[in-house]
């Protein structure tokens, strides 16, 4: 039952990850940072989700598990949150969101009570780069025979080696990855995202609008410039008008003299 619930929540997290997001928001805050940098954790470990980049950042951590799991450390509308200790109920999607409702992509975190996890970076992989997956057994650090899976289909079996390397990864290799170790069990599934370097920024940099006092200053400067422009135009028009009057007076003087004689 626990495995089924875990699978459902990870599927929801993957849908969040694959769903289209605001392009500007995605460029400015691609994904939250996870520390340690991986997607799977054992129960009672500690991990941190961070959307903060500077002192005035307006991005906060959001998660999809709070409604069903009850109170969460990430419910405080803060730029970062620490899950301590991590429990199975903390499995789900995590993303960054700002005051305007723009949101970053999501990362799907899996917390398991089992002995096996699949370690890979929480950040998406850039297309054309290499990626290494490590199957970890909590009970032993020795190398073992490991089966690696993509979308529940066996991808490769490694002997006396707990890692799988994928060279020059492409978008066709996106999917749910997992691993299993004989006698120890299987890991949860985690979504491997592959992004185009020209369209995505894998380092989240939450942006923020200009400070209010700066906007006010810009408005004052704009008004002063308009007033100055109107003043200059008024002076020029006044000078032109006086010049026209003076010219008209000079032209009428000879007629006045002729009439006088």
XYZ file of C-alpha atoms in Angstrom:
261
model
C 0.000 0.000 0.000
C 2.844 2.329 0.869
C 4.555 1.594 -2.465
C 1.336 2.374 -4.362
C 0.920 5.694 -2.561
C 4.566 6.503 -3.227
C 4.155 5.760 -6.923
C 1.056 7.956 -7.159
C 2.762 10.908 -5.498
C 5.837 10.560 -7.696
C 3.625 10.423 -10.789
C 1.951 13.647 -9.695
C 5.381 15.181 -9.133
C 6.441 14.148 -12.635
C 3.328 15.733 -14.126
C 4.190 18.957 -12.312
C 7.728 18.730 -13.637
C 6.606 18.166 -17.220
C 3.782 20.724 -17.144
C 4.397 23.978 -19.054
C 5.326 26.897 -16.842
C 5.582 30.615 -17.482
C 8.609 31.006 -19.803
C 9.936 34.120 -18.052
C 9.561 32.504 -14.656
C 11.211 29.317 -15.855
C 14.213 31.258 -17.151
C 14.603 33.168 -13.906
C 13.937 30.350 -11.446
C 14.328 27.064 -13.268
C 14.243 24.655 -10.329
C 14.662 24.807 -6.549
C 17.957 23.694 -5.077
C 17.924 20.483 -3.052
C 20.616 19.823 -0.466
C 22.068 17.178 -0.452
C 21.814 17.268 -4.250
C 19.692 14.190 -4.948
C 16.071 13.154 -5.434
C 15.782 10.161 -3.090
C 16.251 9.972 0.665
C 15.944 7.401 3.411
C 13.447 8.057 6.173
C 14.877 10.135 9.023
C 17.477 11.764 6.803
C 17.457 15.575 6.483
C 17.159 17.595 3.276
C 16.660 21.270 2.444
C 14.670 22.890 -0.359
C 15.939 26.367 -1.248
C 14.503 29.073 -3.527
C 16.548 31.912 -2.026
C 19.254 33.789 -3.902
C 19.589 37.211 -2.225
C 18.238 39.228 0.675
C 15.264 40.629 -1.270
C 14.230 37.449 -3.108
C 10.456 37.057 -3.265
C 10.342 33.382 -4.237
C 9.016 30.863 -1.713
C 9.008 27.068 -1.495
C 5.770 25.324 -2.454
C 4.904 21.632 -2.292
C 2.005 19.434 -3.392
C 2.018 17.082 -0.394
C 0.944 19.507 2.347
C -2.802 19.173 1.749
C -2.812 15.416 2.241
C 0.077 15.063 4.657
C -0.903 17.730 7.176
C 1.414 20.375 8.542
C 4.730 20.645 6.700
C 7.902 22.662 7.312
C 7.400 24.038 3.798
C 3.986 25.579 4.620
C 5.524 28.732 6.133
C 5.757 30.705 2.842
C 9.521 31.009 3.269
C 12.316 31.049 0.637
C 13.722 27.798 2.058
C 12.645 24.929 4.286
C 14.368 22.019 5.978
C 12.697 18.608 6.243
C 13.966 17.162 9.516
C 13.352 14.290 9.777
C 12.246 13.187 6.314
C 9.271 10.820 6.327
C 7.399 8.984 3.603
C 4.658 11.639 3.730
C 7.190 14.221 2.514
C 7.371 12.477 -0.871
C 6.090 14.776 -3.618
C 6.791 17.745 -5.855
C 8.619 20.885 -4.688
C 8.888 24.136 -6.645
C 9.485 27.892 -6.276
C 6.679 30.454 -6.602
C 6.591 34.251 -6.402
C 3.981 36.808 -5.353
C 2.714 37.171 -8.933
C 1.899 33.470 -9.141
C 4.803 32.628 -11.459
C 6.439 29.307 -10.648
C 9.527 27.370 -11.497
C 9.733 23.771 -12.601
C 9.222 21.155 -9.889
C 11.475 18.441 -8.556
C 10.015 15.147 -7.360
C 11.449 14.056 -4.012
C 11.043 10.433 -2.850
C 11.438 9.383 0.790
C 11.538 5.637 1.417
C 11.689 3.275 4.377
C 13.438 0.697 2.182
C 17.140 -0.098 1.952
C 17.774 0.941 -1.663
C 17.771 4.399 -3.241
C 18.866 5.690 -6.631
C 21.204 8.660 -6.335
C 21.187 11.259 -9.103
C 21.297 15.055 -9.181
C 18.122 16.956 -8.407
C 18.931 19.348 -11.257
C 17.934 18.496 -14.835
C 20.725 17.232 -17.086
C 21.831 19.404 -19.974
C 21.338 17.748 -23.336
C 24.634 16.321 -24.608
C 26.135 16.026 -21.125
C 26.909 12.806 -19.276
C 24.917 11.557 -16.288
C 25.818 8.957 -13.674
C 23.256 7.000 -11.644
C 24.338 5.330 -8.405
C 22.332 2.557 -6.755
C 22.892 2.667 -2.998
C 22.240 -0.029 -0.428
C 21.782 1.361 3.081
C 22.910 -1.875 4.712
C 26.205 -2.320 2.875
C 28.618 -0.203 0.878
C 30.094 -3.124 -1.082
C 29.617 -3.385 -4.829
C 26.802 -5.664 -5.915
C 24.874 -6.821 -8.960
C 22.397 -4.104 -9.850
C 19.530 -3.896 -12.329
C 18.758 -0.388 -13.649
C 15.327 0.437 -15.089
C 13.771 3.182 -17.179
C 9.972 3.367 -17.153
C 9.940 -0.070 -15.453
C 11.811 -1.708 -18.357
C 15.231 -3.117 -17.544
C 17.871 -0.883 -19.042
C 21.085 -2.595 -17.970
C 22.542 -4.986 -15.411
C 25.888 -4.156 -13.821
C 28.093 -6.639 -11.963
C 30.262 -5.605 -9.013
C 29.449 -2.062 -9.915
C 26.698 0.082 -8.445
C 26.751 2.825 -11.078
C 25.336 3.360 -14.554
C 26.764 6.060 -16.833
C 24.826 7.550 -19.735
C 26.934 9.492 -22.237
C 25.668 12.483 -24.221
C 22.170 12.223 -22.793
C 19.271 13.296 -25.038
C 15.627 14.158 -24.428
C 14.654 10.675 -25.632
C 16.269 9.313 -22.469
C 13.984 11.216 -20.120
C 11.822 9.018 -17.928
C 11.341 7.320 -14.572
C 14.570 5.660 -13.436
C 14.976 3.123 -10.639
C 17.278 0.303 -9.593
C 17.114 -2.962 -7.679
C 19.661 -5.022 -5.761
C 19.124 -8.731 -5.290
C 18.236 -9.488 -1.690
C 17.989 -5.801 -0.741
C 14.993 -4.588 -2.719
C 14.217 -1.848 -5.230
C 14.505 1.910 -5.100
C 11.641 4.340 -5.722
C 11.325 5.812 -9.211
C 12.639 9.306 -9.975
C 12.164 11.403 -13.082
C 15.313 12.213 -15.067
C 14.755 15.540 -16.863
C 16.870 16.572 -19.853
C 16.853 20.224 -20.915
C 18.210 22.214 -23.832
C 20.962 24.556 -22.691
C 19.714 27.399 -24.909
C 16.204 27.285 -23.429
C 16.671 26.532 -19.749
C 18.799 27.696 -16.884
C 19.614 24.803 -14.571
C 20.786 27.146 -11.818
C 17.699 28.755 -10.327
C 18.038 32.509 -9.935
C 14.789 33.899 -8.545
C 14.195 37.401 -9.811
C 12.367 40.257 -8.134
C 10.805 43.517 -9.363
C 12.608 46.866 -8.842
C 12.189 48.260 -5.311
C 9.192 50.549 -4.811
C 11.371 53.547 -3.920
C 13.236 53.160 -7.229
C 9.955 53.142 -9.187
C 8.854 56.302 -7.371
C 12.165 57.995 -8.154
C 11.842 57.083 -11.830
C 8.310 58.540 -11.898
C 9.500 61.816 -10.315
C 12.370 62.085 -12.799
C 9.980 61.459 -15.709
C 7.589 64.191 -14.502
C 10.459 66.660 -14.065
C 11.739 65.917 -17.570
C 8.274 66.520 -19.039
C 7.949 69.801 -17.096
C 11.405 70.880 -18.272
C 10.524 70.057 -21.875
C 7.299 72.069 -21.655
C 9.209 75.007 -20.116
C 11.800 74.990 -22.902
C 9.085 74.807 -25.540
C 7.276 77.729 -23.850
C 10.439 79.852 -23.858
C 11.107 79.109 -27.527
C 7.515 79.894 -28.526
C 7.652 83.142 -26.489
C 10.862 84.239 -28.184
C 9.452 83.469 -31.607
C 6.299 85.441 -30.813
C 8.284 88.493 -29.630
C 10.454 88.325 -32.738
C 7.368 88.293 -34.953
C 5.874 91.317 -33.184
C 9.146 93.264 -33.457
C 9.423 92.517 -37.156
C 5.853 93.693 -37.754
C 6.536 96.986 -35.919
C 9.640 97.722 -37.979
C 7.753 97.091 -41.211
C 5.048 99.574 -40.277
C 7.410 102.416 -39.321
C 8.119 103.662 -42.897
C 4.365 103.839 -43.592
C 3.853 105.905 -40.472
C 6.599 108.339 -41.511
C 5.160 108.654 -45.028
C 1.719 109.294 -43.646
C 3.128 111.956 -41.266
C 4.765 113.895 -44.051
